[in-house]
Coordinates of C-alpha atoms in Angstrom, one line a residue:
X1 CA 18.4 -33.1 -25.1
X2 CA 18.9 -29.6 -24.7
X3 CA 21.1 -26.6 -26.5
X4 CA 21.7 -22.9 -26.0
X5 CA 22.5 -21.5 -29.7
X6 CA 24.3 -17.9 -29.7
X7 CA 22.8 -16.0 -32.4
X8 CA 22.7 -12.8 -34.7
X9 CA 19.2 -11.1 -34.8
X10 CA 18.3 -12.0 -38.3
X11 CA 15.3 -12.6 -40.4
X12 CA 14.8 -16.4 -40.8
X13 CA 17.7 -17.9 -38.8
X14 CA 15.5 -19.9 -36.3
X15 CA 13.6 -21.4 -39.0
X16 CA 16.6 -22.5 -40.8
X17 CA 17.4 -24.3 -37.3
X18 CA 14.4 -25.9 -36.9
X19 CA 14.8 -27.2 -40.8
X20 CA 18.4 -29.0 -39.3
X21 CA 16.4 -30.6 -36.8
X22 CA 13.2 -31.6 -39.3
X23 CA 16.0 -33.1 -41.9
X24 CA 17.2 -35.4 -39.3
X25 CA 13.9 -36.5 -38.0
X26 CA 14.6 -35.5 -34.7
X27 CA 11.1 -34.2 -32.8
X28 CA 10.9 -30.9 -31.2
X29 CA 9.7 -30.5 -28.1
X30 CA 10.5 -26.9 -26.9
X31 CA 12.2 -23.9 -28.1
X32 CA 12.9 -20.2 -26.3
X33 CA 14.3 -17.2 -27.4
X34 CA 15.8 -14.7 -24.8
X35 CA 16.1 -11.2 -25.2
X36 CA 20.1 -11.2 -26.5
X37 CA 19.1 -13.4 -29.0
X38 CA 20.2 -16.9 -27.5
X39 CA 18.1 -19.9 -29.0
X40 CA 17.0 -22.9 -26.9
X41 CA 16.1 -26.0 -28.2
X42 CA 15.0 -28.7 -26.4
X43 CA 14.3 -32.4 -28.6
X44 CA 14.1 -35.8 -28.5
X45 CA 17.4 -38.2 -28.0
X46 CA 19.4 -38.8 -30.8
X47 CA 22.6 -41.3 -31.2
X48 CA 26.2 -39.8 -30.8
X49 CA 26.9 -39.7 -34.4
X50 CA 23.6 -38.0 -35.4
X51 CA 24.3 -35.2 -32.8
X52 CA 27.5 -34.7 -33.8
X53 CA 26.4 -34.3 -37.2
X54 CA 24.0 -31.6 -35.9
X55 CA 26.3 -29.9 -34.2
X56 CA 28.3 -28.9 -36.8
X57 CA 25.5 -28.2 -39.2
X58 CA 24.1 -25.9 -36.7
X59 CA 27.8 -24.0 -36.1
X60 CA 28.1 -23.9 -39.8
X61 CA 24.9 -21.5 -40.3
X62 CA 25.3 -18.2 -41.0
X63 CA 24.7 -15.7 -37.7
X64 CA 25.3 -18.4 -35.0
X65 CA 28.2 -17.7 -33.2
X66 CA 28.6 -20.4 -30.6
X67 CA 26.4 -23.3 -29.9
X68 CA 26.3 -25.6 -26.2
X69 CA 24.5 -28.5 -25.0
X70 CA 22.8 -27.3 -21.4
X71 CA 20.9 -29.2 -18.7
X72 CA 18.0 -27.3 -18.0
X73 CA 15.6 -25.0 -20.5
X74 CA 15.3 -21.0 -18.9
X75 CA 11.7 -21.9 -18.2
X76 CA 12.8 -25.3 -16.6
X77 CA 15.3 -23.5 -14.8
X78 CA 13.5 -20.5 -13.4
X79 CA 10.7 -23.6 -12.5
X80 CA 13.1 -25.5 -10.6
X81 CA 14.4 -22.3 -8.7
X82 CA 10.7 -21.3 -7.8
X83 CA 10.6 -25.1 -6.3
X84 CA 13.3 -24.7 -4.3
X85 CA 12.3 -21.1 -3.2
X86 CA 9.0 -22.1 -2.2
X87 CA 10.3 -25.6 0.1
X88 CA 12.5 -23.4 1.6
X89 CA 9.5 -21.7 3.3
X90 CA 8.2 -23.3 6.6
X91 CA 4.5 -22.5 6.3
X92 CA 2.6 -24.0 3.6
X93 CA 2.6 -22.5 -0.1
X94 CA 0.1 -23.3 -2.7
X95 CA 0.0 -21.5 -5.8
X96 CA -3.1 -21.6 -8.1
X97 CA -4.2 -20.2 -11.8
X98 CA -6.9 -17.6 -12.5
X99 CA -9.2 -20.8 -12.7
X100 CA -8.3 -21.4 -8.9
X101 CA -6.5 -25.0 -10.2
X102 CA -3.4 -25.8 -8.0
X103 CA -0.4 -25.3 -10.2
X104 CA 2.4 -25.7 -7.2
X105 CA 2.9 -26.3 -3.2
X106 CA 5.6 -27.1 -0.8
X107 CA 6.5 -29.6 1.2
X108 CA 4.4 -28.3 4.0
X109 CA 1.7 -27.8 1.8
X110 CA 2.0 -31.5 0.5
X111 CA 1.7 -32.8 4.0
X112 CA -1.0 -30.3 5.4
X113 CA -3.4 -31.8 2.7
X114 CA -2.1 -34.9 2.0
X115 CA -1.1 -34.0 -1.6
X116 CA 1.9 -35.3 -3.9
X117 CA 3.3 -34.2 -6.8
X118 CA 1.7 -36.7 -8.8
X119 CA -1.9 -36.0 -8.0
X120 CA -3.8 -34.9 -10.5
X121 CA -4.5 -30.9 -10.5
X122 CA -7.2 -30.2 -7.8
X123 CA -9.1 -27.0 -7.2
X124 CA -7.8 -24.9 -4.4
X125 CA -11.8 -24.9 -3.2
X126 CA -11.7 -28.6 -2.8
X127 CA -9.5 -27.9 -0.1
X128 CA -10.9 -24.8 1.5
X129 CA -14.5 -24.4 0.1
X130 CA -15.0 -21.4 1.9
X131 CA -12.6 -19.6 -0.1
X132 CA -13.7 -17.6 -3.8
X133 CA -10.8 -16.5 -5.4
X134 CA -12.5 -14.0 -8.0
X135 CA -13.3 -11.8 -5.1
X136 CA -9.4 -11.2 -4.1
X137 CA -7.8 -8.5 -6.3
X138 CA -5.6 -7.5 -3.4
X139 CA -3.7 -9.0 -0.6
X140 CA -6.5 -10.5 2.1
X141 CA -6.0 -12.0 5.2
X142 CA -8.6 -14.8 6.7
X143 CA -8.8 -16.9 9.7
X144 CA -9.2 -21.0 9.1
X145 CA -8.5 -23.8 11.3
X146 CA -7.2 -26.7 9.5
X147 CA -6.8 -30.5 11.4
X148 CA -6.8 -28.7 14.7
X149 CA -4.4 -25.8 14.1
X150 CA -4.6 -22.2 13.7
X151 CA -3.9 -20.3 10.9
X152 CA -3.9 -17.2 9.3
X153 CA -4.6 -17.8 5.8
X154 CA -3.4 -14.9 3.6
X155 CA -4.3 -14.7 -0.4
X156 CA -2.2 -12.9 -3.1
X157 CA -3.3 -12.1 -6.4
X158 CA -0.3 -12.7 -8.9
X159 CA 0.0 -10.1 -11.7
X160 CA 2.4 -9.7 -14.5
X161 CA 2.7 -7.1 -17.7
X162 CA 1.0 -7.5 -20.5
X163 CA 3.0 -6.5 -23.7
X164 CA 0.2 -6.1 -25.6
X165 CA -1.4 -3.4 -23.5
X166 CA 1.1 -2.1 -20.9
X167 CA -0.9 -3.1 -18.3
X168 CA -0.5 -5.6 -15.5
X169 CA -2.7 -8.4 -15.6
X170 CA -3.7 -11.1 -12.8
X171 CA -2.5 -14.6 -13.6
X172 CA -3.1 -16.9 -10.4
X173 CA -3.0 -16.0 -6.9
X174 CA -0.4 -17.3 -4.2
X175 CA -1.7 -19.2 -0.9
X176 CA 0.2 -19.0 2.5
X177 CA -0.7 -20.5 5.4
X178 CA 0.6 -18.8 8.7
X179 CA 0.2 -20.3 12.5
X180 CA -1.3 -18.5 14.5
X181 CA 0.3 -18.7 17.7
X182 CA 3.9 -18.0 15.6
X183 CA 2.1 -14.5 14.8
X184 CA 0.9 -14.1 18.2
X185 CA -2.8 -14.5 17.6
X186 CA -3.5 -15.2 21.2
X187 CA -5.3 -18.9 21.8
X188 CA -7.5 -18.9 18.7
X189 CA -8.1 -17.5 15.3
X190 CA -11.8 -19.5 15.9
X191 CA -12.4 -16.4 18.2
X192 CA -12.7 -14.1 14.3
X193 CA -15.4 -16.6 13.3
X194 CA -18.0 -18.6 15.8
X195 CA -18.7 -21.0 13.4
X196 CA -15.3 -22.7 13.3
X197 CA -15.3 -23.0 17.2
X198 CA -15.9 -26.8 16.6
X199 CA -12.8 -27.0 14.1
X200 CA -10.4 -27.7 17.1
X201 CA -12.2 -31.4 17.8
X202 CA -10.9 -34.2 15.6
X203 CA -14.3 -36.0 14.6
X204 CA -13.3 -38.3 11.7
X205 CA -15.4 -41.2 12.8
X206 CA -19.6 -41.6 13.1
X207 CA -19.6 -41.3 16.8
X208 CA -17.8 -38.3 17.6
X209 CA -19.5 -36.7 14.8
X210 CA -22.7 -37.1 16.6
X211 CA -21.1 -35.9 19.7
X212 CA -20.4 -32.7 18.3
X213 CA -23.7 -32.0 16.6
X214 CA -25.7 -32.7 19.3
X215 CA -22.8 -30.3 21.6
X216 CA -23.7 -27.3 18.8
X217 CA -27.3 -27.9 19.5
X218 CA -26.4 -27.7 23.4
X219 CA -24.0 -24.8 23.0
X220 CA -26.8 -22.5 22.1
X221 CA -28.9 -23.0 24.9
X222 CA -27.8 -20.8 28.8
X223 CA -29.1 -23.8 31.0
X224 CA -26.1 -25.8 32.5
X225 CA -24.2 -28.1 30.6
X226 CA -23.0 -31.1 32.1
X227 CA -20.1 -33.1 29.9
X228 CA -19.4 -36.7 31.3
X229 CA -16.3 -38.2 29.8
X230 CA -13.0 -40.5 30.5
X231 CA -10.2 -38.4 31.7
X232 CA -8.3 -37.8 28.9
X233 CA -11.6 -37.9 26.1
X234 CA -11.0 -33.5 25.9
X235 CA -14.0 -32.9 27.5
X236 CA -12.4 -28.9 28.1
X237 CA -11.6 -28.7 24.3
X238 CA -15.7 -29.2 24.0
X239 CA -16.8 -27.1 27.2
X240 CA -14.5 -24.1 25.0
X241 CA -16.1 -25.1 21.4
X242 CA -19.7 -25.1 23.1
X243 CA -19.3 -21.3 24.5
X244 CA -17.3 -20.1 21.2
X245 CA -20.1 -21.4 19.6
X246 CA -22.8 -19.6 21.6
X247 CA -24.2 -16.1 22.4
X248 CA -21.7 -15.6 24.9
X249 CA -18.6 -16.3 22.9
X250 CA -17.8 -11.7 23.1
X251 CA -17.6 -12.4 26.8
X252 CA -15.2 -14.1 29.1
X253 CA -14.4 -18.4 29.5
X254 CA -13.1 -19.3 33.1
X255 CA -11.9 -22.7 34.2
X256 CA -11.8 -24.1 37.5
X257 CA -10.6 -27.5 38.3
X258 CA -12.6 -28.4 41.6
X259 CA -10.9 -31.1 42.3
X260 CA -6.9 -29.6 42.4
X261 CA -7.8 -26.8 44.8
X262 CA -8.6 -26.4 48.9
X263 CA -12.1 -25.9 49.8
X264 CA -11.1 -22.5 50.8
X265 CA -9.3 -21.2 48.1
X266 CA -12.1 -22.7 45.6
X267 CA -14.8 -21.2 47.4
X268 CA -13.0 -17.7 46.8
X269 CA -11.7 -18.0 43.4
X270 CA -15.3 -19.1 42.6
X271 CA -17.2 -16.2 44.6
X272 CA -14.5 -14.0 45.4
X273 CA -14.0 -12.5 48.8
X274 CA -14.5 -9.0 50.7
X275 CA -11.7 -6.6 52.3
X276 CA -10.7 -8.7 55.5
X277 CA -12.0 -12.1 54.5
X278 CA -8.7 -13.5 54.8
X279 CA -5.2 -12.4 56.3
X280 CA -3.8 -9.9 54.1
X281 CA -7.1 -9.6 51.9
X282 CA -6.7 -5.8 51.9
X283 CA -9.1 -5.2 48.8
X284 CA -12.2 -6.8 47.7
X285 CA -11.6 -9.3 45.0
X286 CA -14.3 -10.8 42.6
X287 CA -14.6 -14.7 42.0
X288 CA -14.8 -16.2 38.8
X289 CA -18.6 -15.8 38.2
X290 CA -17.9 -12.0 38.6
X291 CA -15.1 -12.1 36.2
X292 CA -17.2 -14.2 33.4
X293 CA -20.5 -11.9 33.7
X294 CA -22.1 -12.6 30.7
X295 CA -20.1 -15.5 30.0
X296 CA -18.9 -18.8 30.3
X297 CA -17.4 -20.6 33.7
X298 CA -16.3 -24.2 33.1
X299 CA -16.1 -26.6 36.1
X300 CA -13.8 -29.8 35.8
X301 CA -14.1 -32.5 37.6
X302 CA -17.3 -31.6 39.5
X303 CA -17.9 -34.7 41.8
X304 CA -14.5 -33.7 43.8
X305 CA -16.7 -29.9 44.6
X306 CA -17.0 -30.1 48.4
X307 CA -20.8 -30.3 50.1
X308 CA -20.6 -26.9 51.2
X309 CA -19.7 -25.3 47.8
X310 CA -22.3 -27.5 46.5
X311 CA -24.9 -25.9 48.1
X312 CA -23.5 -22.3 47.3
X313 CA -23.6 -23.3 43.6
X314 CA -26.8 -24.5 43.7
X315 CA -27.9 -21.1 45.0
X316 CA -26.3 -19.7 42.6
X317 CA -27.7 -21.8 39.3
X318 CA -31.1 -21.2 41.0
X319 CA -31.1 -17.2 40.9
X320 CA -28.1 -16.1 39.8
X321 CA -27.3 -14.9 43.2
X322 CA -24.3 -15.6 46.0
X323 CA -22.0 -13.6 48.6
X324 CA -18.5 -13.2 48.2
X325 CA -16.9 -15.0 51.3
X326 CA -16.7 -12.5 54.2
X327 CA -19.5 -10.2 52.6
X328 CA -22.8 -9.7 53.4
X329 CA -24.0 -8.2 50.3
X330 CA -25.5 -10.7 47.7
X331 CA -24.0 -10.2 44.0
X332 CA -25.9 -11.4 40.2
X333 CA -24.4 -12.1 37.4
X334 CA -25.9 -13.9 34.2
X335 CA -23.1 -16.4 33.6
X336 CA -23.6 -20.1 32.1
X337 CA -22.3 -22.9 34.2
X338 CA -20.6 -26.0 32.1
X339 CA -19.5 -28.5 34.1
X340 CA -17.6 -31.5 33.6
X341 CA -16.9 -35.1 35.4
X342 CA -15.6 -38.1 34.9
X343 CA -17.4 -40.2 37.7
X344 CA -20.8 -41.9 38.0
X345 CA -22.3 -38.5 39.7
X346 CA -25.5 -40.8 40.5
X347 CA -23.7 -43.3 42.0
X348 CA -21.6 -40.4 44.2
X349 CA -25.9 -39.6 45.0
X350 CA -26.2 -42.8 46.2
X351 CA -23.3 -42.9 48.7
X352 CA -24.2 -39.0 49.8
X353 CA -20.9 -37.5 48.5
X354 CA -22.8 -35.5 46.1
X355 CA -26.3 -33.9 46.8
X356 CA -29.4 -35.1 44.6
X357 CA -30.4 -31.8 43.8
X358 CA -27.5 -30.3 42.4
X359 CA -27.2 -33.6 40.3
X360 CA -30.9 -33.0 39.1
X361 CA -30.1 -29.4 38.6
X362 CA -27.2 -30.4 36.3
X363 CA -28.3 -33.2 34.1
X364 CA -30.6 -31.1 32.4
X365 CA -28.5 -30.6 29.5
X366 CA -26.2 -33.8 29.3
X367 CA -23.2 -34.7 26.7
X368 CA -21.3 -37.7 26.8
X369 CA -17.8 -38.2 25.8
X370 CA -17.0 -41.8 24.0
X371 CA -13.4 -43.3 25.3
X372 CA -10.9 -43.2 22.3
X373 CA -10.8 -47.2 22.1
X374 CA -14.8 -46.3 21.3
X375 CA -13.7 -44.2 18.1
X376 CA -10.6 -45.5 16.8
X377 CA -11.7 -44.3 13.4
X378 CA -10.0 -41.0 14.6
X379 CA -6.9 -42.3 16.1
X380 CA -4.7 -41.1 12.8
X381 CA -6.4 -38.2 12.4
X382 CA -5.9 -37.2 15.9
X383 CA -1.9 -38.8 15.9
X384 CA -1.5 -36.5 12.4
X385 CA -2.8 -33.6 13.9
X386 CA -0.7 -34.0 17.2
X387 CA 2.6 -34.9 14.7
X388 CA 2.3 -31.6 12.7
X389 CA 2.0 -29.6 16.0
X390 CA 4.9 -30.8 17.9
X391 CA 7.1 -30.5 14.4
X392 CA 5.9 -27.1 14.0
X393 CA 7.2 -26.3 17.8
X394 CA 10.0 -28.2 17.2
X395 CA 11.1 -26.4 14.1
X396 CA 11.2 -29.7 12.2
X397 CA 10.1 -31.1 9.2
X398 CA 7.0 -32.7 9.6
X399 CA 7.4 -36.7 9.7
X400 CA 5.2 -38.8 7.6
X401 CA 3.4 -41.5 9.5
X402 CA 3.9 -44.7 8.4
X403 CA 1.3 -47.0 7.3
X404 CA 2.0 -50.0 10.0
X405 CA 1.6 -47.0 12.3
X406 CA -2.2 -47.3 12.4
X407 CA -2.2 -51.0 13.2
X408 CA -0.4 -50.5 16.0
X409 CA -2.0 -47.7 17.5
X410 CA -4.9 -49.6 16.6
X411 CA -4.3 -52.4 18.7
X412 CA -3.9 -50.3 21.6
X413 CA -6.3 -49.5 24.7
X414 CA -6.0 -45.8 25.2
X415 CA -6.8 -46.0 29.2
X416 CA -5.4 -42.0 28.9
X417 CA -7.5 -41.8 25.5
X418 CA -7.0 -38.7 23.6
X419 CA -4.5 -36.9 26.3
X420 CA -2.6 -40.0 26.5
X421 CA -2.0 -40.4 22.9
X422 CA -0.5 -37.4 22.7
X423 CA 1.5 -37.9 25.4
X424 CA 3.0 -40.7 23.4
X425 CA 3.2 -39.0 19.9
X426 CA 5.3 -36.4 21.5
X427 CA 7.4 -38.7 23.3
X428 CA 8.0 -40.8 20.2
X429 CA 8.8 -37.1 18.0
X430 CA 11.9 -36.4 20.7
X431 CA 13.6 -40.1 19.8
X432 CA 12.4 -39.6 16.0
X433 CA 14.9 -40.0 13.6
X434 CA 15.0 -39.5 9.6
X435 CA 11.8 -38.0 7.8
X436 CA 9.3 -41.2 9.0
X437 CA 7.0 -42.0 12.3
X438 CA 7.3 -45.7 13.0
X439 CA 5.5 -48.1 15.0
X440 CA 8.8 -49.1 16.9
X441 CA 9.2 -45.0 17.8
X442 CA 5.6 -45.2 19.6
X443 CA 6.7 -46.6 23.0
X444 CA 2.8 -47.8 24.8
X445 CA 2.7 -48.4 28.4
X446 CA 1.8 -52.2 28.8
X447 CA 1.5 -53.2 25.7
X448 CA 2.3 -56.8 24.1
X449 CA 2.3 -58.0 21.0
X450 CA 0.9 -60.9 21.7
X451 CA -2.8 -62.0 19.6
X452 CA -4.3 -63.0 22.5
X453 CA -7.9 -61.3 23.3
X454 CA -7.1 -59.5 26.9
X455 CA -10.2 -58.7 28.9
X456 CA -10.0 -55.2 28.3
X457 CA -10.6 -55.7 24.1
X458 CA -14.0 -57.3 25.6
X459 CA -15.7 -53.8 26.7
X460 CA -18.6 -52.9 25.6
X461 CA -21.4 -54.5 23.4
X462 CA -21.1 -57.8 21.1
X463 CA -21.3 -55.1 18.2
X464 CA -18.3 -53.1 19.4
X465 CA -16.2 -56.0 20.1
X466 CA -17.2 -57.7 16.6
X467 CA -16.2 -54.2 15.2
X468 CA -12.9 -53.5 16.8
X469 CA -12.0 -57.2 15.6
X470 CA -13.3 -56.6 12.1
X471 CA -11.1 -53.6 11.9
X472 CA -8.2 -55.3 13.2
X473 CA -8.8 -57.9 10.4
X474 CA -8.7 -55.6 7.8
X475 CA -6.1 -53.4 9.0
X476 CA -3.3 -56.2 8.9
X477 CA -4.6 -58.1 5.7
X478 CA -4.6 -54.6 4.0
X479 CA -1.2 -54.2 4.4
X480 CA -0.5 -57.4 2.1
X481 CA -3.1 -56.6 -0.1
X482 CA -3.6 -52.9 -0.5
X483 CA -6.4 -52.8 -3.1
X484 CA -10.3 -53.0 -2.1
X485 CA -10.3 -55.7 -5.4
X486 CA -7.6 -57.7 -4.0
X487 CA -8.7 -58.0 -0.9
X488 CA -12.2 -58.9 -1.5
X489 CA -11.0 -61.5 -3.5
X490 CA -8.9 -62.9 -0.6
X491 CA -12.2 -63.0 2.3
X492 CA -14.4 -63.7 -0.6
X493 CA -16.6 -60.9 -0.1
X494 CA -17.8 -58.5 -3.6
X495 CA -15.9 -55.2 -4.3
X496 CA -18.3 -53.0 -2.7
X497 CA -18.6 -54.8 0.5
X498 CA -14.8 -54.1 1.0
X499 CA -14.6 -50.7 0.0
X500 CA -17.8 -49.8 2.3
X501 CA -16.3 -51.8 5.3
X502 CA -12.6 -49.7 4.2
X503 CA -14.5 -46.6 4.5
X504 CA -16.5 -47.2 7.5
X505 CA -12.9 -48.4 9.8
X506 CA -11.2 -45.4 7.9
X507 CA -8.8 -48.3 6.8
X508 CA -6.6 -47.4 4.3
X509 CA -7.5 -43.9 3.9
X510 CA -5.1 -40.6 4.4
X511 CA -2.2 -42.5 4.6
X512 CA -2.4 -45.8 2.2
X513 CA -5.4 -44.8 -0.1
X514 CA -6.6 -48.1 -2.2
X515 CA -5.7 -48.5 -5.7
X516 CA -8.1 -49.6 -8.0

């Protein structure tokens, strides 16, 4: 219970009111004094005759003018406006204290980090270690990537008067998190700071973590790169990571798709062409490998390159040299070639559709993509981080994902893999209604509920299959019992097993964490 008491400024009145309260065994558990004098008193419940009682006792004191029972405290009050302030903003708010401990965030904050108001107090380095707040006694600005996204990261100091001395003094510091692309940063705040080029790639689960340390070991080298991969596994997203991450990342990243353009018109955005070359090629115009000098030029889908630009490519990884089409004169650049495919390039060797040499010339340096269905670990990372981008775009709140959301995903092939999943997830946010991501909002090409093993959840080893089905055992069984104690209990395993096979399948986590 709560009252405002209207007071005279005089020597002893408050205690006198906190005597009413003492006399009556009622507890206190707040009080306030504003600046005209108005007392606040906030105390435990009392019964209806009690508080009238005090009521009167209280009106009855000398130098009280009026007394009120209010809702809300001035502290609680202000507190519940600064709420509401700060989940009116779009871009994520935290607010720490001089100890960097998170005293408040938003809603976008909440769901950036996967936070609720009920967690216990974390430290705002537990969430971005790179940051030391002691360092910030004005307003900085800092580039971070977070799940996949872009943002501008600006830190505030918070300062307020000290009565004492006159001066201000800092008390906490404010957090807001600002996308990039809204502020027109261009593709990538990773372009500030190399060593986050390999933020953009979702790598939750063992396997694509070794894919992307062994592609930072690759990235630093200037022979050709060749990244085999499903269509659909992101092999671009790495070709980009691998030259942000190397020497070259000052200099210029070109992409050519081989495979969507005519011989003709690949042969001269690749080499460029001299004044004449072509009908109404009035000026000389320089290729790609011109364009990158010094750089990067990616080349997707490399087995559809025709057998004549073959053999000018391999020319030109051989010494750096080539002609622009129509010119005589021979043109070097340093440039490295990363090139990507999703065929068997050996087995186009074998029919002649691809010449051995260039193949040998290529698989020096060699990175393979796994198929999504290979990691599924990182199917709700990846489904998160495609949610809070298309909400962001959308200029809607974003949805949580529901916990049956992962099962069903789950069960899923992925023939598109990564591409096609977020083909889906944005598909499923234009029909989304209310503040929730469900499983029936997630429409999958061909897919049946049925149990039945189809041939294509056969692929790959006996260890992989036995995996995927191990996963799909505890995925549905955690959903009834959604403790690592409970279910062991139910397969009869210990404790320990459980939460080590929970961890491994990334059951359970992010969204549905186990209770102990």
């Amino acid at each position: 219970m709560r009252l405002e008491v209207q007071c005279q400024d005089r020597q002893g009145l408050v205690h006198e009111l906190l005597n009413l309260l003492v006399k009556r065994n009622i507890d206190l558990y707040g009080i306030e004094i504003s600046e005209n004098y108005t007392v606040y008193l906030r105390f435990s419940s009392v019964n209806f005759d009690d508080f009238s009682g005090l009521m009167a006792e209280i009106r009855r004191t000398p130098g009280v003018s009026d007394v009120r029972r209010v809702t809300y405290m001035p502290s609680e009050q202000a507190k519940r406006a600064l709420h509401a302030l700060v989940n009116s903003l779009p871009e994520p708010v935290l607010c720490t204290d001089l100890k960097g401990r998170i005293e408040l965030t938003n809603m976008a904050a909440q769901q950036l980090f996967a936070l609720d108001n009920h967690s216990p107090a974390q430290l705002l380095t537990s969430l971005l270690p790179n940051i030391e707040l002691p360092q910030f006694h004005t307003k900085r600005s800092l580039p971070f990537t977070l799940q996949g996204r872009d943002f501008l990261v600006e830190i505030c100091p918070l300062f307020l008067p000290d009565d004492d001395t006159s001066q201000v003094q800092q008390t906490g510091t404010l957090v807001i998190f600002k996308s990039a692309t809204e502020i027109g940063r261009g593709v990538t705040v990773a372009e500030l700071d190399t060593e986050g080029a390999f933020n953009h790639v979702i790598a939750d689960s063992p396997k694509m973590r070794q894919v992307v340390q062994r592609a930072k070991k690759l990235a630093m080298h200037d022979a050709p790169l060749l990244i085999i991969g499903e269509t659909g596994t992101g092999k671009d997203i790495i070709a980009r990571a691998c030259h942000q991450l190397s020497p070259r990342h000052s200099h210029p990243f070109l992409a050519l798709n081989c495979g969507s353009l005519p011989d003709d018109v690949a042969e001269s955005e690749l080499f460029g062409h001299a004044a004449g070359a072509y009908p109404n090629a009035f000026e000389t115009q320089k290729g790609f490998f011109e364009q990158a000098a010094g750089g990067s030029v990616f080349l997707d889908e490399i087995g559809e390159m025709s057998p004549s630009l073959q053999t000018k490519l391999l020319r030109f990884l051989n010494d750096g040299t080539f002609r622009r089409v129509g010119d005589e004169h021979e043109v070097h650049v340093d440039v490295r070639v990363i090139c990507a495919t999703q065929k068997n390039l050996q087995e186009l060797v074998d029919l002649g559709t691809f010449r051995e040499d260039l193949f040998y010339r290529l698989n020096v340096l060699s990175l393979q993509l796994p198929a999504l269905r290979e990691h599924p670990q990182d199917l709700m990372a990846l489904a998160s981080f495609f949610v809070a981008r298309f909400a962001h775009e959308q200029g809607i709140t974003v949805p949580r994902l529901a916990p049956s959301l992962a099962t069903h995903l789950s069960r899923y092939h992925w023939p598109g893999n990564v591409r096609q999943l977020k083909n889906c997830l944005y598909a499923a946010m234009t029909q989304c209604e209310g503040d929730e991501l469900r499983p029936q909002d997630v429409n999958l090409p061909n897919f049946t509920n049925d149990d039945d093993v189809d041939i294509l959840q056969l692929e790959g080893s006996l260890d992989e299959i036995n995996g995927r089905f191990e996963r799909s055992v505890l995925t549905k069984l955690y959903a009834s019992y959604p403790s690592t104690r409970k279910l062991a209990k139910r397969l009869g395993v210990s404790h320990t097993a459980i939460a080590n096979k929970l961890r491994e399948y990334g059951v359970g986590q992010k969204n549905s964490k186990p209770k102990e």
